[in-house]
PDB file of C-alpha atoms in Angstrom:
ATOM      1  CA  UNK A   1     -15.682 -10.872  -5.790  1.00  0.00           C
ATOM      2  CA  UNK A   2     -17.873 -11.115  -2.779  1.00  0.00           C
ATOM      3  CA  UNK A   3     -21.396  -9.573  -3.021  1.00  0.00           C
ATOM      4  CA  UNK A   4     -21.065  -6.065  -1.678  1.00  0.00           C
ATOM      5  CA  UNK A   5     -24.178  -6.442   0.385  1.00  0.00           C
ATOM      6  CA  UNK A   6     -22.738  -9.383   2.381  1.00  0.00           C
ATOM      7  CA  UNK A   7     -19.435  -7.502   3.474  1.00  0.00           C
ATOM      8  CA  UNK A   8     -20.308  -6.223   6.895  1.00  0.00           C
ATOM      9  CA  UNK A   9     -18.939  -2.992   8.151  1.00  0.00           C
ATOM     10  CA  UNK A  10     -17.424  -4.938  11.132  1.00  0.00           C
ATOM     11  CA  UNK A  11     -15.492  -7.192   8.707  1.00  0.00           C
ATOM     12  CA  UNK A  12     -14.081  -4.274   6.851  1.00  0.00           C
ATOM     13  CA  UNK A  13     -13.215  -2.520  10.153  1.00  0.00           C
ATOM     14  CA  UNK A  14     -11.517  -5.645  11.533  1.00  0.00           C
ATOM     15  CA  UNK A  15      -9.579  -6.610   8.444  1.00  0.00           C
ATOM     16  CA  UNK A  16      -8.129  -3.152   8.122  1.00  0.00           C
ATOM     17  CA  UNK A  17      -7.475  -2.923  11.838  1.00  0.00           C
ATOM     18  CA  UNK A  18      -5.337  -5.998  11.396  1.00  0.00           C
ATOM     19  CA  UNK A  19      -3.601  -4.561   8.453  1.00  0.00           C
ATOM     20  CA  UNK A  20      -2.865  -1.350  10.437  1.00  0.00           C
ATOM     21  CA  UNK A  21      -1.792  -3.272  13.555  1.00  0.00           C
ATOM     22  CA  UNK A  22       0.517  -5.848  12.008  1.00  0.00           C
ATOM     23  CA  UNK A  23       2.181  -3.959   9.154  1.00  0.00           C
ATOM     24  CA  UNK A  24       5.233  -2.008   9.921  1.00  0.00           C
ATOM     25  CA  UNK A  25       7.154   0.253   7.496  1.00  0.00           C
ATOM     26  CA  UNK A  26       4.328   2.081   5.765  1.00  0.00           C
ATOM     27  CA  UNK A  27       2.406   1.521   2.572  1.00  0.00           C
ATOM     28  CA  UNK A  28       4.883  -0.683   0.494  1.00  0.00           C
ATOM     29  CA  UNK A  29       5.392  -3.065   3.407  1.00  0.00           C
ATOM     30  CA  UNK A  30       1.786  -3.409   3.936  1.00  0.00           C
ATOM     31  CA  UNK A  31       1.046  -4.753   0.231  1.00  0.00           C
ATOM     32  CA  UNK A  32       1.382  -8.345   1.354  1.00  0.00           C
ATOM     33  CA  UNK A  33      -0.943  -7.997   4.175  1.00  0.00           C
ATOM     34  CA  UNK A  34      -3.464  -6.033   1.804  1.00  0.00           C
ATOM     35  CA  UNK A  35      -3.200  -9.039  -0.655  1.00  0.00           C
ATOM     36  CA  UNK A  36      -3.776 -11.552   2.160  1.00  0.00           C
ATOM     37  CA  UNK A  37      -6.868  -9.737   3.547  1.00  0.00           C
ATOM     38  CA  UNK A  38      -8.427  -8.155   0.570  1.00  0.00           C
ATOM     39  CA  UNK A  39      -7.738 -10.804  -2.195  1.00  0.00           C
ATOM     40  CA  UNK A  40      -7.186 -14.060  -0.461  1.00  0.00           C
ATOM     41  CA  UNK A  41      -9.139 -14.122   2.849  1.00  0.00           C
ATOM     42  CA  UNK A  42     -11.854 -11.712   1.895  1.00  0.00           C
ATOM     43  CA  UNK A  43     -12.105 -11.853  -2.036  1.00  0.00           C
ATOM     44  CA  UNK A  44     -13.243  -8.282  -1.988  1.00  0.00           C
ATOM     45  CA  UNK A  45     -10.996  -7.212  -4.834  1.00  0.00           C
ATOM     46  CA  UNK A  46      -9.029  -9.055  -7.556  1.00  0.00           C
ATOM     47  CA  UNK A  47      -5.069  -8.747  -7.390  1.00  0.00           C
ATOM     48  CA  UNK A  48      -5.073  -6.353 -10.399  1.00  0.00           C
ATOM     49  CA  UNK A  49      -7.692  -4.161  -8.750  1.00  0.00           C
ATOM     50  CA  UNK A  50      -5.819  -4.031  -5.482  1.00  0.00           C
ATOM     51  CA  UNK A  51      -2.643  -2.985  -7.428  1.00  0.00           C
ATOM     52  CA  UNK A  52      -4.579  -0.280  -9.186  1.00  0.00           C
ATOM     53  CA  UNK A  53      -5.847   0.906  -5.868  1.00  0.00           C
ATOM     54  CA  UNK A  54      -2.533   0.863  -4.345  1.00  0.00           C
ATOM     55  CA  UNK A  55      -1.085   2.824  -7.330  1.00  0.00           C
ATOM     56  CA  UNK A  56      -3.764   5.494  -7.218  1.00  0.00           C
ATOM     57  CA  UNK A  57      -3.251   5.580  -3.433  1.00  0.00           C
ATOM     58  CA  UNK A  58       0.224   6.255  -4.062  1.00  0.00           C
ATOM     59  CA  UNK A  59      -0.312   9.168  -6.450  1.00  0.00           C
ATOM     60  CA  UNK A  60      -3.045  10.912  -4.367  1.00  0.00           C
ATOM     61  CA  UNK A  61      -2.315  13.030  -1.495  1.00  0.00           C
ATOM     62  CA  UNK A  62      -2.229  11.326   1.885  1.00  0.00           C
ATOM     63  CA  UNK A  63      -0.877   7.928   3.210  1.00  0.00           C
ATOM     64  CA  UNK A  64      -0.899   5.077   0.786  1.00  0.00           C
ATOM     65  CA  UNK A  65      -2.424   2.644   3.276  1.00  0.00           C
ATOM     66  CA  UNK A  66      -5.344   5.031   4.238  1.00  0.00           C
ATOM     67  CA  UNK A  67      -5.898   5.767   0.596  1.00  0.00           C
ATOM     68  CA  UNK A  68      -5.996   2.071  -0.376  1.00  0.00           C
ATOM     69  CA  UNK A  69      -8.256   1.274   2.612  1.00  0.00           C
ATOM     70  CA  UNK A  70     -10.630   3.961   1.555  1.00  0.00           C
ATOM     71  CA  UNK A  71     -10.711   2.718  -2.031  1.00  0.00           C
ATOM     72  CA  UNK A  72     -11.330  -0.953  -1.079  1.00  0.00           C
ATOM     73  CA  UNK A  73     -13.933   0.009   1.672  1.00  0.00           C
ATOM     74  CA  UNK A  74     -15.696   2.116  -0.945  1.00  0.00           C
ATOM     75  CA  UNK A  75     -15.720  -0.671  -3.433  1.00  0.00           C
ATOM     76  CA  UNK A  76     -17.484  -2.831  -0.862  1.00  0.00           C
ATOM     77  CA  UNK A  77     -19.916  -0.482   0.977  1.00  0.00           C
ATOM     78  CA  UNK A  78     -19.630   2.866  -0.650  1.00  0.00           C
ATOM     79  CA  UNK A  79     -18.753   5.892   1.402  1.00  0.00           C
ATOM     80  CA  UNK A  80     -19.703   4.402   4.728  1.00  0.00           C
ATOM     81  CA  UNK A  81     -17.448   1.481   3.880  1.00  0.00           C
ATOM     82  CA  UNK A  82     -14.711   3.772   2.790  1.00  0.00           C
ATOM     83  CA  UNK A  83     -14.971   5.672   6.278  1.00  0.00           C
ATOM     84  CA  UNK A  84     -15.014   2.455   8.255  1.00  0.00           C
ATOM     85  CA  UNK A  85     -12.145   0.786   6.525  1.00  0.00           C
ATOM     86  CA  UNK A  86     -10.061   4.067   6.946  1.00  0.00           C
ATOM     87  CA  UNK A  87     -10.972   4.141  10.475  1.00  0.00           C
ATOM     88  CA  UNK A  88      -9.942   0.518  10.925  1.00  0.00           C
ATOM     89  CA  UNK A  89      -6.465   1.043   9.370  1.00  0.00           C
ATOM     90  CA  UNK A  90      -5.555   4.215  11.230  1.00  0.00           C
ATOM     91  CA  UNK A  91      -6.899   3.098  14.686  1.00  0.00           C
ATOM     92  CA  UNK A  92      -3.936   0.830  15.683  1.00  0.00           C
ATOM     93  CA  UNK A  93      -1.367   3.752  14.569  1.00  0.00           C
ATOM     94  CA  UNK A  94      -3.204   6.272  16.632  1.00  0.00           C
ATOM     95  CA  UNK A  95      -3.129   3.856  19.628  1.00  0.00           C
ATOM     96  CA  UNK A  96       0.442   2.790  19.241  1.00  0.00           C
ATOM     97  CA  UNK A  97       1.723   6.370  18.523  1.00  0.00           C
ATOM     98  CA  UNK A  98      -0.045   7.589  21.809  1.00  0.00           C
ATOM     99  CA  UNK A  99       1.739   4.856  23.802  1.00  0.00           C
ATOM    100  CA  UNK A 100       5.094   5.355  22.205  1.00  0.00           C
ATOM    101  CA  UNK A 101       4.979   9.118  22.516  1.00  0.00           C
ATOM    102  CA  UNK A 102       4.108   8.828  26.233  1.00  0.00           C
ATOM    103  CA  UNK A 103       7.090   6.427  26.891  1.00  0.00           C
ATOM    104  CA  UNK A 104       9.712   7.183  24.227  1.00  0.00           C
ATOM    105  CA  UNK A 105      11.141  10.268  25.868  1.00  0.00           C
ATOM    106  CA  UNK A 106      11.801   8.221  29.063  1.00  0.00           C
ATOM    107  CA  UNK A 107      13.540   5.316  27.264  1.00  0.00           C
ATOM    108  CA  UNK A 108      15.048   6.551  23.950  1.00  0.00           C
ATOM    109  CA  UNK A 109      18.540   6.932  25.440  1.00  0.00           C
ATOM    110  CA  UNK A 110      18.780   3.296  26.352  1.00  0.00           C
ATOM    111  CA  UNK A 111      21.101   1.294  24.264  1.00  0.00           C
ATOM    112  CA  UNK A 112      18.697  -1.652  24.138  1.00  0.00           C
ATOM    113  CA  UNK A 113      16.012   0.553  22.696  1.00  0.00           C
ATOM    114  CA  UNK A 114      18.282   2.180  20.134  1.00  0.00           C
ATOM    115  CA  UNK A 115      19.340  -1.364  18.971  1.00  0.00           C
ATOM    116  CA  UNK A 116      15.772  -2.426  18.749  1.00  0.00           C
ATOM    117  CA  UNK A 117      14.964   0.511  16.515  1.00  0.00           C
ATOM    118  CA  UNK A 118      18.060  -0.357  14.298  1.00  0.00           C
ATOM    119  CA  UNK A 119      16.736  -3.935  13.978  1.00  0.00           C
ATOM    120  CA  UNK A 120      13.248  -2.638  13.025  1.00  0.00           C
ATOM    121  CA  UNK A 121      14.692  -0.555  10.324  1.00  0.00           C
ATOM    122  CA  UNK A 122      16.482  -3.560   8.791  1.00  0.00           C
ATOM    123  CA  UNK A 123      13.293  -5.571   8.919  1.00  0.00           C
ATOM    124  CA  UNK A 124      11.234  -2.788   7.308  1.00  0.00           C
ATOM    125  CA  UNK A 125      13.754  -2.582   4.495  1.00  0.00           C
ATOM    126  CA  UNK A 126      13.430  -6.256   3.766  1.00  0.00           C
ATOM    127  CA  UNK A 127       9.445  -5.878   3.747  1.00  0.00           C
ATOM    128  CA  UNK A 128       9.660  -2.934   1.421  1.00  0.00           C
ATOM    129  CA  UNK A 129      12.143  -4.975  -0.939  1.00  0.00           C
ATOM    130  CA  UNK A 130       9.642  -7.798  -0.806  1.00  0.00           C
ATOM    131  CA  UNK A 131       6.762  -5.490  -1.901  1.00  0.00           C
ATOM    132  CA  UNK A 132       8.830  -3.978  -4.787  1.00  0.00           C
ATOM    133  CA  UNK A 133       9.745  -7.530  -6.042  1.00  0.00           C
ATOM    134  CA  UNK A 134       5.997  -8.587  -5.933  1.00  0.00           C
ATOM    135  CA  UNK A 135       4.983  -5.407  -7.733  1.00  0.00           C
ATOM    136  CA  UNK A 136       7.793  -5.798 -10.320  1.00  0.00           C
ATOM    137  CA  UNK A 137       6.802  -9.430 -11.004  1.00  0.00           C
ATOM    138  CA  UNK A 138       3.135  -8.587 -11.454  1.00  0.00           C
ATOM    139  CA  UNK A 139       3.494  -5.382 -13.351  1.00  0.00           C
ATOM    140  CA  UNK A 140       6.508  -5.696 -15.654  1.00  0.00           C
ATOM    141  CA  UNK A 141       5.579  -7.953 -18.347  1.00  0.00           C
ATOM    142  CA  UNK A 142       7.632  -6.881 -21.551  1.00  0.00           C
ATOM    143  CA  UNK A 143      10.574  -4.828 -22.907  1.00  0.00           C
ATOM    144  CA  UNK A 144       8.509  -1.566 -22.659  1.00  0.00           C
ATOM    145  CA  UNK A 145       7.665  -2.122 -19.158  1.00  0.00           C
ATOM    146  CA  UNK A 146      11.352  -2.863 -18.288  1.00  0.00           C
ATOM    147  CA  UNK A 147      12.397   0.384 -20.057  1.00  0.00           C
ATOM    148  CA  UNK A 148       9.730   2.402 -18.246  1.00  0.00           C
ATOM    149  CA  UNK A 149      10.810   0.766 -14.913  1.00  0.00           C
ATOM    150  CA  UNK A 150      14.510   1.631 -15.541  1.00  0.00           C
ATOM    151  CA  UNK A 151      13.629   5.247 -16.699  1.00  0.00           C
ATOM    152  CA  UNK A 152      11.531   5.803 -13.540  1.00  0.00           C
ATOM    153  CA  UNK A 153      14.193   4.450 -11.274  1.00  0.00           C
ATOM    154  CA  UNK A 154      16.968   6.764 -12.946  1.00  0.00           C
ATOM    155  CA  UNK A 155      14.602   9.820 -12.731  1.00  0.00           C
ATOM    156  CA  UNK A 156      13.968   9.293  -8.987  1.00  0.00           C
ATOM    157  CA  UNK A 157      17.358   7.738  -7.921  1.00  0.00           C
ATOM    158  CA  UNK A 158      19.790   9.778 -10.070  1.00  0.00           C
ATOM    159  CA  UNK A 159      18.014  12.955 -11.044  1.00  0.00           C
ATOM    160  CA  UNK A 160      15.953  13.421  -7.715  1.00  0.00           C
ATOM    161  CA  UNK A 161      12.908  14.048  -9.788  1.00  0.00           C
ATOM    162  CA  UNK A 162       9.753  14.041  -7.620  1.00  0.00           C
ATOM    163  CA  UNK A 163       7.884  10.786  -7.691  1.00  0.00           C
ATOM    164  CA  UNK A 164       4.719  12.600  -8.498  1.00  0.00           C
ATOM    165  CA  UNK A 165       6.235  13.688 -11.829  1.00  0.00           C
ATOM    166  CA  UNK A 166       7.533  10.265 -12.543  1.00  0.00           C
ATOM    167  CA  UNK A 167       4.177   8.672 -11.930  1.00  0.00           C
ATOM    168  CA  UNK A 168       2.335  11.218 -14.088  1.00  0.00           C
ATOM    169  CA  UNK A 169       4.876  10.720 -16.857  1.00  0.00           C
ATOM    170  CA  UNK A 170       4.565   6.838 -16.647  1.00  0.00           C
ATOM    171  CA  UNK A 171       0.750   7.328 -16.872  1.00  0.00           C
ATOM    172  CA  UNK A 172       1.088   9.401 -19.867  1.00  0.00           C
ATOM    173  CA  UNK A 173       3.513   6.889 -21.565  1.00  0.00           C
ATOM    174  CA  UNK A 174       1.020   4.114 -20.640  1.00  0.00           C
ATOM    175  CA  UNK A 175      -1.917   6.007 -22.350  1.00  0.00           C
ATOM    176  CA  UNK A 176       0.221   6.791 -25.321  1.00  0.00           C
ATOM    177  CA  UNK A 177       1.238   3.196 -25.718  1.00  0.00           C
ATOM    178  CA  UNK A 178      -2.382   2.061 -25.384  1.00  0.00           C
ATOM    179  CA  UNK A 179      -3.601   4.646 -27.868  1.00  0.00           C
ATOM    180  CA  UNK A 180      -0.869   4.427 -30.437  1.00  0.00           C
ATOM    181  CA  UNK A 181       0.682   1.115 -29.745  1.00  0.00           C
ATOM    182  CA  UNK A 182      -2.209  -0.755 -31.019  1.00  0.00           C
ATOM    183  CA  UNK A 183      -1.994   1.081 -34.417  1.00  0.00           C
ATOM    184  CA  UNK A 184       1.589   0.184 -34.907  1.00  0.00           C
TER     185      UNK A 184
END
């Protein structure tokens, strides 16, 4: 990992600005971009640490991307780094939303615009699927993990259980396996 003192606030801001500007589809779709910027280009965190930040960001209130940016920024430059990384990831969204909001009412009824949004939804679905596959490959390592994955899917998809409860339950299962699984 890069020395925390050598990571400039400008580097944090611009890296997270790029992530915020060029990632569409929310938190899951931005995982590949987070990996590219925070693990490969700037080795600020290791892959596993980024996945941990991402998982914690999903469990805490707020937007996953903002939470993850905050964790990475904090790991590099403390509270100021957290604020700068967070500002970097939200700035593009604020600018884009301001432009779209001012124009959308005038153009939303045009068929080409409606078709463009339909195409964007498909592309975002593919990006999310790609992120899910990467998370699955890096996280699911054995039969217990597969069973937990299937159980979580069933709880959310079939029983409409809140993802918050599913994540908390999975955390408890993980703690239990770690504590009692070693004794067996």
